[in-house]
PDB file of C-alpha atoms in Angstrom:
ATOM      1  CA  MET G   1     -14.017  -1.389  41.015  1.00  0.00           C
ATOM      2  CA  ALA G   2     -16.113   1.589  39.961  1.00  0.00           C
ATOM      3  CA  THR G   3     -14.928   5.177  40.476  1.00  0.00           C
ATOM      4  CA  SER G   4     -16.987   8.145  39.278  1.00  0.00           C
ATOM      5  CA  GLY G   5     -18.986   5.845  37.050  1.00  0.00           C
ATOM      6  CA  ILE G   6     -15.849   4.243  35.577  1.00  0.00           C
ATOM      7  CA  GLU G   7     -15.430   0.460  35.805  1.00  0.00           C
ATOM      8  CA  ARG G   8     -12.141  -1.314  35.109  1.00  0.00           C
ATOM      9  CA  ARG G   9     -12.201  -4.743  33.533  1.00  0.00           C
ATOM     10  CA  LEU G  10      -9.666  -7.114  32.029  1.00  0.00           C
ATOM     11  CA  CYS G  11     -10.957  -7.980  28.570  1.00  0.00           C
ATOM     12  CA  ALA G  12      -9.952  -8.749  25.016  1.00  0.00           C
ATOM     13  CA  ILE G  13     -10.360  -5.858  22.578  1.00  0.00           C
ATOM     14  CA  LEU G  14     -10.844  -6.544  18.865  1.00  0.00           C
ATOM     15  CA  PHE G  15     -10.519  -3.887  16.155  1.00  0.00           C
ATOM     16  CA  THR G  16     -11.355  -4.411  12.488  1.00  0.00           C
ATOM     17  CA  ASP G  17     -10.969  -1.904   9.676  1.00  0.00           C
ATOM     18  CA  ILE G  18     -11.997  -1.972   6.011  1.00  0.00           C
ATOM     19  CA  VAL G  19      -9.001  -1.880   3.672  1.00  0.00           C
ATOM     20  CA  GLY G  20      -9.405   0.564   0.781  1.00  0.00           C
ATOM     21  CA  SER G  21     -12.862   1.866   1.719  1.00  0.00           C
ATOM     22  CA  SER G  22     -11.859   5.495   1.114  1.00  0.00           C
ATOM     23  CA  ARG G  23     -11.135   4.705  -2.532  1.00  0.00           C
ATOM     24  CA  VAL G  24     -14.455   2.886  -2.914  1.00  0.00           C
ATOM     25  CA  THR G  25     -16.367   5.754  -1.295  1.00  0.00           C
ATOM     26  CA  GLY G  26     -14.499   8.316  -3.396  1.00  0.00           C
ATOM     27  CA  ALA G  27     -15.582   6.548  -6.578  1.00  0.00           C
ATOM     28  CA  ASP G  28     -19.131   5.676  -5.453  1.00  0.00           C
ATOM     29  CA  GLU G  29     -20.580   6.901  -2.159  1.00  0.00           C
ATOM     30  CA  GLN G  30     -23.450   4.408  -2.226  1.00  0.00           C
ATOM     31  CA  ALA G  31     -21.022   1.539  -2.777  1.00  0.00           C
ATOM     32  CA  GLY G  32     -18.980   2.829   0.149  1.00  0.00           C
ATOM     33  CA  LEU G  33     -22.056   2.829   2.405  1.00  0.00           C
ATOM     34  CA  ARG G  34     -22.962  -0.710   1.344  1.00  0.00           C
ATOM     35  CA  LEU G  35     -19.407  -1.790   2.128  1.00  0.00           C
ATOM     36  CA  ARG G  36     -19.599  -0.309   5.630  1.00  0.00           C
ATOM     37  CA  ASP G  37     -23.023  -1.827   6.274  1.00  0.00           C
ATOM     38  CA  ARG G  38     -21.866  -5.286   5.237  1.00  0.00           C
ATOM     39  CA  HIS G  39     -18.784  -4.937   7.419  1.00  0.00           C
ATOM     40  CA  ARG G  40     -20.848  -3.991  10.465  1.00  0.00           C
ATOM     41  CA  VAL G  41     -23.425  -6.755   9.964  1.00  0.00           C
ATOM     42  CA  LEU G  42     -20.750  -9.425   9.454  1.00  0.00           C
ATOM     43  CA  VAL G  43     -18.742  -8.374  12.501  1.00  0.00           C
ATOM     44  CA  ARG G  44     -21.803  -8.073  14.745  1.00  0.00           C
ATOM     45  CA  GLU G  45     -22.974 -11.576  13.810  1.00  0.00           C
ATOM     46  CA  HIS G  46     -19.714 -13.287  14.703  1.00  0.00           C
ATOM     47  CA  VAL G  47     -18.875 -11.100  17.696  1.00  0.00           C
ATOM     48  CA  GLU G  48     -22.220 -11.896  19.323  1.00  0.00           C
ATOM     49  CA  ARG G  49     -21.923 -15.571  18.366  1.00  0.00           C
ATOM     50  CA  HIS G  50     -18.649 -15.663  20.311  1.00  0.00           C
ATOM     51  CA  ARG G  51     -20.055 -13.927  23.387  1.00  0.00           C
ATOM     52  CA  GLY G  52     -18.628 -10.510  22.557  1.00  0.00           C
ATOM     53  CA  ARG G  53     -20.052  -7.014  22.448  1.00  0.00           C
ATOM     54  CA  LEU G  54     -19.816  -4.714  19.436  1.00  0.00           C
ATOM     55  CA  ILE G  55     -19.132  -1.101  20.392  1.00  0.00           C
ATOM     56  CA  GLU G  56     -20.749   1.277  17.935  1.00  0.00           C
ATOM     57  CA  ALA G  57     -18.067   3.304  16.191  1.00  0.00           C
ATOM     58  CA  PRO G  58     -18.364   5.665  13.225  1.00  0.00           C
ATOM     59  CA  GLY G  59     -16.421   5.272  10.004  1.00  0.00           C
ATOM     60  CA  ASP G  60     -14.794   2.142   8.649  1.00  0.00           C
ATOM     61  CA  GLU G  61     -13.727   0.553  11.950  1.00  0.00           C
ATOM     62  CA  THR G  62     -15.444  -1.724  14.437  1.00  0.00           C
ATOM     63  CA  HIS G  63     -14.462  -2.106  18.059  1.00  0.00           C
ATOM     64  CA  SER G  64     -15.580  -5.095  20.142  1.00  0.00           C
ATOM     65  CA  THR G  65     -14.896  -6.446  23.630  1.00  0.00           C
ATOM     66  CA  PHE G  66     -14.801 -10.045  24.857  1.00  0.00           C
ATOM     67  CA  GLY G  67     -14.515 -11.792  28.184  1.00  0.00           C
ATOM     68  CA  SER G  68     -11.688 -13.986  26.871  1.00  0.00           C
ATOM     69  CA  ALA G  69      -8.881 -13.769  24.327  1.00  0.00           C
ATOM     70  CA  LEU G  70      -9.952 -17.122  22.834  1.00  0.00           C
ATOM     71  CA  ASP G  71     -13.445 -15.831  22.058  1.00  0.00           C
ATOM     72  CA  ALA G  72     -12.003 -12.723  20.390  1.00  0.00           C
ATOM     73  CA  VAL G  73      -9.599 -14.746  18.230  1.00  0.00           C
ATOM     74  CA  ASN G  74     -12.258 -17.287  17.246  1.00  0.00           C
ATOM     75  CA  ALA G  75     -14.574 -14.444  16.232  1.00  0.00           C
ATOM     76  CA  ALA G  76     -11.801 -12.912  14.105  1.00  0.00           C
ATOM     77  CA  LEU G  77     -11.041 -16.277  12.462  1.00  0.00           C
ATOM     78  CA  ALA G  78     -14.727 -16.819  11.704  1.00  0.00           C
ATOM     79  CA  ILE G  79     -15.004 -13.371  10.090  1.00  0.00           C
ATOM     80  CA  ARG G  80     -11.899 -14.002   8.007  1.00  0.00           C
ATOM     81  CA  ALA G  81     -13.242 -17.390   6.868  1.00  0.00           C
ATOM     82  CA  VAL G  82     -16.327 -15.692   5.415  1.00  0.00           C
ATOM     83  CA  LEU G  83     -14.153 -13.240   3.463  1.00  0.00           C
ATOM     84  CA  VAL G  84     -11.716 -15.715   1.885  1.00  0.00           C
ATOM     85  CA  GLY G  85     -11.668 -14.983  -1.854  1.00  0.00           C
ATOM     86  CA  ASP G  86     -13.838 -11.861  -1.423  1.00  0.00           C
ATOM     87  CA  SER G  87     -12.420  -9.173  -3.721  1.00  0.00           C
ATOM     88  CA  TRP G  88     -14.774  -6.482  -2.408  1.00  0.00           C
ATOM     89  CA  LEU G  89     -14.441  -6.522   1.374  1.00  0.00           C
ATOM     90  CA  ALA G  90     -10.991  -6.942   2.958  1.00  0.00           C
ATOM     91  CA  LEU G  91     -10.344  -6.356   6.661  1.00  0.00           C
ATOM     92  CA  SER G  92      -7.296  -5.773   8.830  1.00  0.00           C
ATOM     93  CA  THR G  93      -7.679  -6.985  12.431  1.00  0.00           C
ATOM     94  CA  GLY G  94      -5.920  -6.323  15.731  1.00  0.00           C
ATOM     95  CA  ILE G  95      -6.547  -7.880  19.172  1.00  0.00           C
ATOM     96  CA  HIS G  96      -5.157  -7.068  22.617  1.00  0.00           C
ATOM     97  CA  LEU G  97      -5.848  -8.408  26.090  1.00  0.00           C
ATOM     98  CA  GLY G  98      -5.606  -5.759  28.767  1.00  0.00           C
ATOM     99  CA  GLU G  99      -7.276  -3.556  31.337  1.00  0.00           C
ATOM    100  CA  THR G 100     -10.093  -1.526  29.827  1.00  0.00           C
ATOM    101  CA  LEU G 101     -12.188   1.322  31.197  1.00  0.00           C
ATOM    102  CA  PHE G 102     -15.973   1.261  30.847  1.00  0.00           C
ATOM    103  CA  ARG G 103     -18.260   4.215  31.458  1.00  0.00           C
ATOM    104  CA  GLY G 104     -21.822   3.840  30.276  1.00  0.00           C
ATOM    105  CA  GLY G 105     -21.600   3.027  26.579  1.00  0.00           C
ATOM    106  CA  GLU G 106     -17.980   4.222  26.346  1.00  0.00           C
ATOM    107  CA  VAL G 107     -14.958   1.924  26.284  1.00  0.00           C
ATOM    108  CA  PHE G 108     -11.480   3.437  26.465  1.00  0.00           C
ATOM    109  CA  GLY G 109      -8.031   3.189  28.007  1.00  0.00           C
ATOM    110  CA  ASP G 110      -4.539   1.990  27.172  1.00  0.00           C
ATOM    111  CA  GLY G 111      -5.777  -1.494  26.205  1.00  0.00           C
ATOM    112  CA  VAL G 112      -8.050  -0.034  23.547  1.00  0.00           C
ATOM    113  CA  ASN G 113      -5.236   2.132  22.187  1.00  0.00           C
ATOM    114  CA  ILE G 114      -2.876  -0.850  21.900  1.00  0.00           C
ATOM    115  CA  ALA G 115      -5.475  -2.942  20.044  1.00  0.00           C
ATOM    116  CA  ALA G 116      -6.087  -0.088  17.598  1.00  0.00           C
ATOM    117  CA  ARG G 117      -2.346   0.395  16.975  1.00  0.00           C
ATOM    118  CA  ILE G 118      -1.840  -3.332  16.379  1.00  0.00           C
ATOM    119  CA  ARG G 119      -4.710  -3.292  13.895  1.00  0.00           C
ATOM    120  CA  ALA G 120      -2.912  -0.560  11.953  1.00  0.00           C
ATOM    121  CA  LEU G 121       0.044  -2.934  11.445  1.00  0.00           C
ATOM    122  CA  ALA G 122      -2.085  -5.700   9.931  1.00  0.00           C
ATOM    123  CA  ALA G 123      -2.127  -6.436   6.205  1.00  0.00           C
ATOM    124  CA  PRO G 124      -5.445  -7.117   4.432  1.00  0.00           C
ATOM    125  CA  GLY G 125      -6.914 -10.355   5.741  1.00  0.00           C
ATOM    126  CA  GLU G 126      -4.350 -10.561   8.540  1.00  0.00           C
ATOM    127  CA  ILE G 127      -5.122 -11.003  12.242  1.00  0.00           C
ATOM    128  CA  LEU G 128      -2.425  -9.553  14.503  1.00  0.00           C
ATOM    129  CA  VAL G 129      -2.480  -9.906  18.289  1.00  0.00           C
ATOM    130  CA  SER G 130      -0.392  -8.720  21.208  1.00  0.00           C
ATOM    131  CA  GLY G 131       1.901 -10.956  23.233  1.00  0.00           C
ATOM    132  CA  GLU G 132      -0.728 -11.048  25.990  1.00  0.00           C
ATOM    133  CA  VAL G 133      -3.230 -12.631  23.600  1.00  0.00           C
ATOM    134  CA  ALA G 134      -0.648 -15.071  22.237  1.00  0.00           C
ATOM    135  CA  SER G 135       0.220 -16.108  25.802  1.00  0.00           C
ATOM    136  CA  ALA G 136      -3.451 -16.750  26.587  1.00  0.00           C
ATOM    137  CA  LEU G 137      -3.602 -19.082  23.553  1.00  0.00           C
ATOM    138  CA  ARG G 138      -0.492 -21.106  24.365  1.00  0.00           C
ATOM    139  CA  ASN G 139      -2.511 -24.237  25.267  1.00  0.00           C
ATOM    140  CA  ARG G 140      -4.711 -24.058  22.161  1.00  0.00           C
ATOM    141  CA  PRO G 141      -3.130 -26.368  19.531  1.00  0.00           C
ATOM    142  CA  GLU G 142      -5.792 -25.445  16.961  1.00  0.00           C
ATOM    143  CA  ILE G 143      -4.462 -21.874  16.792  1.00  0.00           C
ATOM    144  CA  GLU G 144      -0.968 -20.848  15.657  1.00  0.00           C
ATOM    145  CA  ALA G 145       0.638 -17.571  16.726  1.00  0.00           C
ATOM    146  CA  SER G 146       3.667 -16.618  14.589  1.00  0.00           C
ATOM    147  CA  PRO G 147       5.963 -13.881  15.988  1.00  0.00           C
ATOM    148  CA  ARG G 148       6.140 -10.622  14.056  1.00  0.00           C
ATOM    149  CA  GLY G 149       8.655  -8.891  16.296  1.00  0.00           C
ATOM    150  CA  GLU G 150       8.409  -6.013  18.746  1.00  0.00           C
ATOM    151  CA  HIS G 151       6.881  -2.727  17.647  1.00  0.00           C
ATOM    152  CA  ALA G 152       7.028   0.766  19.096  1.00  0.00           C
ATOM    153  CA  LEU G 153       3.409   1.914  19.021  1.00  0.00           C
ATOM    154  CA  LYS G 154       2.278   5.520  19.148  1.00  0.00           C
ATOM    155  CA  ASN G 155       1.410   6.716  22.662  1.00  0.00           C
ATOM    156  CA  VAL G 156       2.460   3.349  24.151  1.00  0.00           C
ATOM    157  CA  GLU G 157       5.409   3.529  26.561  1.00  0.00           C
ATOM    158  CA  ARG G 158       7.010   0.134  25.900  1.00  0.00           C
ATOM    159  CA  PRO G 159       7.449  -1.903  22.696  1.00  0.00           C
ATOM    160  CA  VAL G 160       4.679  -4.426  22.127  1.00  0.00           C
ATOM    161  CA  SER G 161       5.288  -7.979  20.897  1.00  0.00           C
ATOM    162  CA  VAL G 162       3.059  -8.753  17.918  1.00  0.00           C
ATOM    163  CA  PHE G 163       1.962 -12.155  16.584  1.00  0.00           C
ATOM    164  CA  ALA G 164       0.050 -13.242  13.470  1.00  0.00           C
ATOM    165  CA  ILE G 165      -2.811 -15.677  14.047  1.00  0.00           C
ATOM    166  CA  ALA G 166      -3.817 -18.634  11.881  1.00  0.00           C
ATOM    167  CA  SER G 167      -5.657 -21.915  12.322  1.00  0.00           C
ATOM    168  CA  SER G 168      -3.228 -24.771  12.807  1.00  0.00           C
ATOM    169  CA  SER G 169      -3.039 -27.520  10.194  1.00  0.00           C
ATOM    170  CA  ARG G 170      -2.547 -29.928  13.096  1.00  0.00           C
ATOM    171  CA  ALA G 171      -6.078 -29.516  14.432  1.00  0.00           C
ATOM    172  CA  GLY G 172      -9.530 -28.732  13.100  1.00  0.00           C
ATOM    173  CA  ASP G 173     -11.039 -25.292  13.623  1.00  0.00           C
ATOM    174  CA  ARG G 174     -14.511 -25.020  15.039  1.00  0.00           C
ATOM    175  CA  ASP G 175     -15.412 -22.259  12.633  1.00  0.00           C
ATOM    176  CA  GLY G 176     -14.099 -24.105   9.590  1.00  0.00           C
ATOM    177  CA  GLU G 177     -11.569 -21.397   8.786  1.00  0.00           C
ATOM    178  CA  GLY G 178      -8.334 -23.381   8.631  1.00  0.00           C
ATOM    179  CA  ALA G 179      -8.692 -25.195   5.314  1.00  0.00           C
ATOM    180  CA  ALA G 180     -10.130 -22.182   3.537  1.00  0.00           C
ATOM    181  CA  VAL G 181      -7.519 -19.675   4.669  1.00  0.00           C
ATOM    182  CA  ALA G 182      -4.422 -21.815   4.160  1.00  0.00           C
ATOM    183  CA  PRO G 183      -4.353 -21.450   0.327  1.00  0.00           C
ATOM    184  CA  ALA G 184      -4.908 -17.702   0.576  1.00  0.00           C
ATOM    185  CA  ARG G 185      -2.041 -17.300   3.048  1.00  0.00           C
ATOM    186  CA  ALA G 186       0.195 -19.533   0.954  1.00  0.00           C
ATOM    187  CA  THR G 187      -0.569 -17.543  -2.216  1.00  0.00           C
ATOM    188  CA  ARG G 188       0.196 -14.255  -0.503  1.00  0.00           C
ATOM    189  CA  ARG G 189       3.444 -15.591   0.959  1.00  0.00           C
ATOM    190  CA  VAL G 190       4.579 -16.812  -2.462  1.00  0.00           C
ATOM    191  CA  ALA G 191       3.830 -13.368  -3.927  1.00  0.00           C
ATOM    192  CA  VAL G 192       5.715 -11.676  -1.088  1.00  0.00           C
ATOM    193  CA  LYS G 193       8.729 -13.961  -1.616  1.00  0.00           C
ATOM    194  CA  TRP G 194       8.773 -13.079  -5.330  1.00  0.00           C
ATOM    195  CA  LEU G 195       8.678  -9.381  -4.447  1.00  0.00           C
ATOM    196  CA  LEU G 196      11.513  -9.821  -1.973  1.00  0.00           C
ATOM    197  CA  ALA G 197      13.518 -11.692  -4.598  1.00  0.00           C
ATOM    198  CA  ALA G 198      12.875  -8.931  -7.127  1.00  0.00           C
ATOM    199  CA  ALA G 199      13.918  -6.288  -4.598  1.00  0.00           C
ATOM    200  CA  LEU G 200      17.164  -8.134  -3.848  1.00  0.00           C
ATOM    201  CA  ALA G 201      17.866  -8.517  -7.565  1.00  0.00           C
ATOM    202  CA  ALA G 202      17.339  -4.795  -8.093  1.00  0.00           C
ATOM    203  CA  PHE G 203      19.633  -4.067  -5.168  1.00  0.00           C
ATOM    204  CA  ALA G 204      22.301  -6.357  -6.630  1.00  0.00           C
ATOM    205  CA  ILE G 205      22.106  -4.557  -9.976  1.00  0.00           C
ATOM    206  CA  ALA G 206      22.370  -1.179  -8.286  1.00  0.00           C
ATOM    207  CA  LEU G 207      25.276  -2.463  -6.239  1.00  0.00           C
ATOM    208  CA  GLY G 208      27.223  -3.183  -9.403  1.00  0.00           C
ATOM    209  CA  SER G 209      27.796   0.466 -10.175  1.00  0.00           C
ATOM    210  CA  GLY G 210      27.577   4.019  -8.970  1.00  0.00           C
ATOM    211  CA  GLU G 211      27.196   5.326  -5.459  1.00  0.00           C
ATOM    212  CA  LEU G 212      25.907   2.098  -3.915  1.00  0.00           C
ATOM    213  CA  ARG G 213      29.008   0.235  -5.096  1.00  0.00           C
ATOM    214  CA  HIS G 214      31.215   2.902  -3.598  1.00  0.00           C
ATOM    215  CA  ARG G 215      29.354   2.900  -0.288  1.00  0.00           C
ATOM    216  CA  PHE G 216      28.945  -0.845   0.192  1.00  0.00           C
ATOM    217  CA  ILE G 217      32.038  -2.291  -1.510  1.00  0.00           C
ATOM    218  CA  ALA G 218      34.732   0.363  -1.879  1.00  0.00           C
ATOM    219  CA  SER G 219      34.169   1.674   1.634  1.00  0.00           C
ATOM    220  CA  PRO G 220      36.746   0.291   4.126  1.00  0.00           C
ATOM    221  CA  SER G 221      33.950  -0.272   6.680  1.00  0.00           C
ATOM    222  CA  PRO G 222      30.618  -0.933   4.901  1.00  0.00           C
ATOM    223  CA  PRO G 223      27.608   0.411   6.801  1.00  0.00           C
ATOM    224  CA  LYS G 224      25.443  -2.106   8.622  1.00  0.00           C
ATOM    225  CA  LEU G 225      21.793  -2.330   7.503  1.00  0.00           C
ATOM    226  CA  GLU G 226      19.880  -1.704  10.735  1.00  0.00           C
ATOM    227  CA  SER G 227      16.608  -0.251   9.479  1.00  0.00           C
ATOM    228  CA  LEU G 228      14.609   0.080   6.284  1.00  0.00           C
ATOM    229  CA  ALA G 229      11.291   1.331   4.954  1.00  0.00           C
ATOM    230  CA  VAL G 230       9.062  -0.323   2.372  1.00  0.00           C
ATOM    231  CA  LEU G 231       7.529   2.511   0.386  1.00  0.00           C
ATOM    232  CA  PRO G 232       4.006   2.026  -1.060  1.00  0.00           C
ATOM    233  CA  LEU G 233       3.917  -0.111  -4.200  1.00  0.00           C
ATOM    234  CA  GLU G 234       2.232   1.455  -7.208  1.00  0.00           C
ATOM    235  CA  ASN G 235      -0.816   0.013  -8.959  1.00  0.00           C
ATOM    236  CA  LEU G 236       0.343  -0.166 -12.584  1.00  0.00           C
ATOM    237  CA  SER G 237      -2.884  -1.712 -13.864  1.00  0.00           C
ATOM    238  CA  ARG G 238      -5.621   0.399 -15.402  1.00  0.00           C
ATOM    239  CA  ASP G 239      -8.144  -0.866 -12.858  1.00  0.00           C
ATOM    240  CA  PRO G 240      -8.431   1.408  -9.777  1.00  0.00           C
ATOM    241  CA  ALA G 241     -10.201  -1.437  -7.970  1.00  0.00           C
ATOM    242  CA  GLN G 242      -6.845  -3.269  -7.836  1.00  0.00           C
ATOM    243  CA  GLU G 243      -5.322  -0.508  -5.730  1.00  0.00           C
ATOM    244  CA  TYR G 244      -6.030  -2.455  -2.564  1.00  0.00           C
ATOM    245  CA  PHE G 245      -3.845  -5.302  -3.866  1.00  0.00           C
ATOM    246  CA  ALA G 246      -0.819  -3.039  -4.226  1.00  0.00           C
ATOM    247  CA  ASP G 247      -1.412  -1.702  -0.708  1.00  0.00           C
ATOM    248  CA  GLY G 248      -1.831  -5.230   0.592  1.00  0.00           C
ATOM    249  CA  MET G 249       1.458  -6.358  -0.912  1.00  0.00           C
ATOM    250  CA  THR G 250       3.205  -3.332   0.606  1.00  0.00           C
ATOM    251  CA  GLU G 251       1.811  -4.251   4.019  1.00  0.00           C
ATOM    252  CA  SER G 252       2.721  -7.913   3.553  1.00  0.00           C
ATOM    253  CA  LEU G 253       6.313  -6.995   2.730  1.00  0.00           C
ATOM    254  CA  ILE G 254       6.474  -4.869   5.876  1.00  0.00           C
ATOM    255  CA  THR G 255       5.080  -7.737   7.932  1.00  0.00           C
ATOM    256  CA  GLU G 256       7.488 -10.316   6.498  1.00  0.00           C
ATOM    257  CA  LEU G 257      10.551  -8.100   6.951  1.00  0.00           C
ATOM    258  CA  SER G 258       9.483  -7.219  10.514  1.00  0.00           C
ATOM    259  CA  GLY G 259      10.099 -10.838  11.432  1.00  0.00           C
ATOM    260  CA  ILE G 260      13.843 -10.481  10.778  1.00  0.00           C
ATOM    261  CA  SER G 261      15.678 -10.275  14.087  1.00  0.00           C
ATOM    262  CA  GLY G 262      17.796  -7.168  14.556  1.00  0.00           C
ATOM    263  CA  LEU G 263      16.187  -5.262  11.690  1.00  0.00           C
ATOM    264  CA  ARG G 264      14.014  -2.246  12.406  1.00  0.00           C
ATOM    265  CA  VAL G 265      11.264  -1.862   9.800  1.00  0.00           C
ATOM    266  CA  ILE G 266       9.376   1.415   9.541  1.00  0.00           C
ATOM    267  CA  SER G 267       5.701   0.902  10.392  1.00  0.00           C
ATOM    268  CA  ARG G 268       2.955   0.687   7.787  1.00  0.00           C
ATOM    269  CA  THR G 269       1.336   3.865   9.126  1.00  0.00           C
ATOM    270  CA  SER G 270       4.517   5.901   8.598  1.00  0.00           C
ATOM    271  CA  ALA G 271       5.358   4.362   5.213  1.00  0.00           C
ATOM    272  CA  MET G 272       1.865   4.772   3.709  1.00  0.00           C
ATOM    273  CA  LYS G 273       2.067   8.535   4.242  1.00  0.00           C
ATOM    274  CA  TYR G 274       4.393   8.592   1.222  1.00  0.00           C
ATOM    275  CA  LYS G 275       1.888   7.065  -1.203  1.00  0.00           C
ATOM    276  CA  ARG G 276       2.044   9.182  -4.373  1.00  0.00           C
ATOM    277  CA  THR G 277       4.606  11.489  -2.786  1.00  0.00           C
ATOM    278  CA  ARG G 278       6.791  13.706  -4.951  1.00  0.00           C
ATOM    279  CA  LYS G 279       9.598  13.648  -2.433  1.00  0.00           C
ATOM    280  CA  THR G 280      12.908  12.070  -3.346  1.00  0.00           C
ATOM    281  CA  ILE G 281      14.192   8.912  -1.673  1.00  0.00           C
ATOM    282  CA  PRO G 282      16.854  10.827   0.306  1.00  0.00           C
ATOM    283  CA  GLU G 283      14.168  13.226   1.549  1.00  0.00           C
ATOM    284  CA  VAL G 284      11.956  10.365   2.679  1.00  0.00           C
ATOM    285  CA  ALA G 285      14.931   8.650   4.325  1.00  0.00           C
ATOM    286  CA  ARG G 286      15.796  11.745   6.326  1.00  0.00           C
ATOM    287  CA  GLU G 287      12.211  12.159   7.524  1.00  0.00           C
ATOM    288  CA  LEU G 288      11.900   8.524   8.600  1.00  0.00           C
TER     289      LEU G 288
END
């Protein structure tokens, strides 16, 4: 129904964003422009191939609409397949299925906001979708949707269930993404597990003495761990181009920990604000 030139439609909204483009542009503006151009060309090609429409948006993001959730997810998987092993262009992707408002060339509304907020939770190379998208894919054995918990999104009234998308090993993928992405996902998961193990080891060492020992062992009623924040990992190499890897591992840790039932994990957007902060851990804890 159209009212004052506004038309409401149920559609799938796909957001992509370049990871680390600000650092590239800061070091070389021409390289930053080439990165954005490649991003836009790649997304347009696969969005249109999957019957979608690319909405022109400034900056590092793209915003597209589709008539079905399946088309949006297949487009995202096809884009990711092209970028497997690409050390220059890494994307984070979010998809939502909901009511969207159209007015001329503008697309807006709560559905667009949710898709954008889900995109902000995604790690480099990751495709995150809302529960509505996951539900629409329930009869598609070639696509796996792994739960990533419920998230309170900015300016969204109710928590949104988030799922990570991958091609299933049980069925072939029409875009040829499954076999190529599986090693990359496996490598990242192994790295994340090593980081988690290292973090637990560090915690165990700290627990052996000092204040932590007093709080968690000597205390008659040890506090229950209900929430935590993963602060940005630091790039200790001498290569600034590897900065995106440190950010990606931070985001991957957040994603993995968000899957733990009963544990509230501070969002990537809030945690990344403390990159290179001079604030102490207690100060950060109080603010979060």
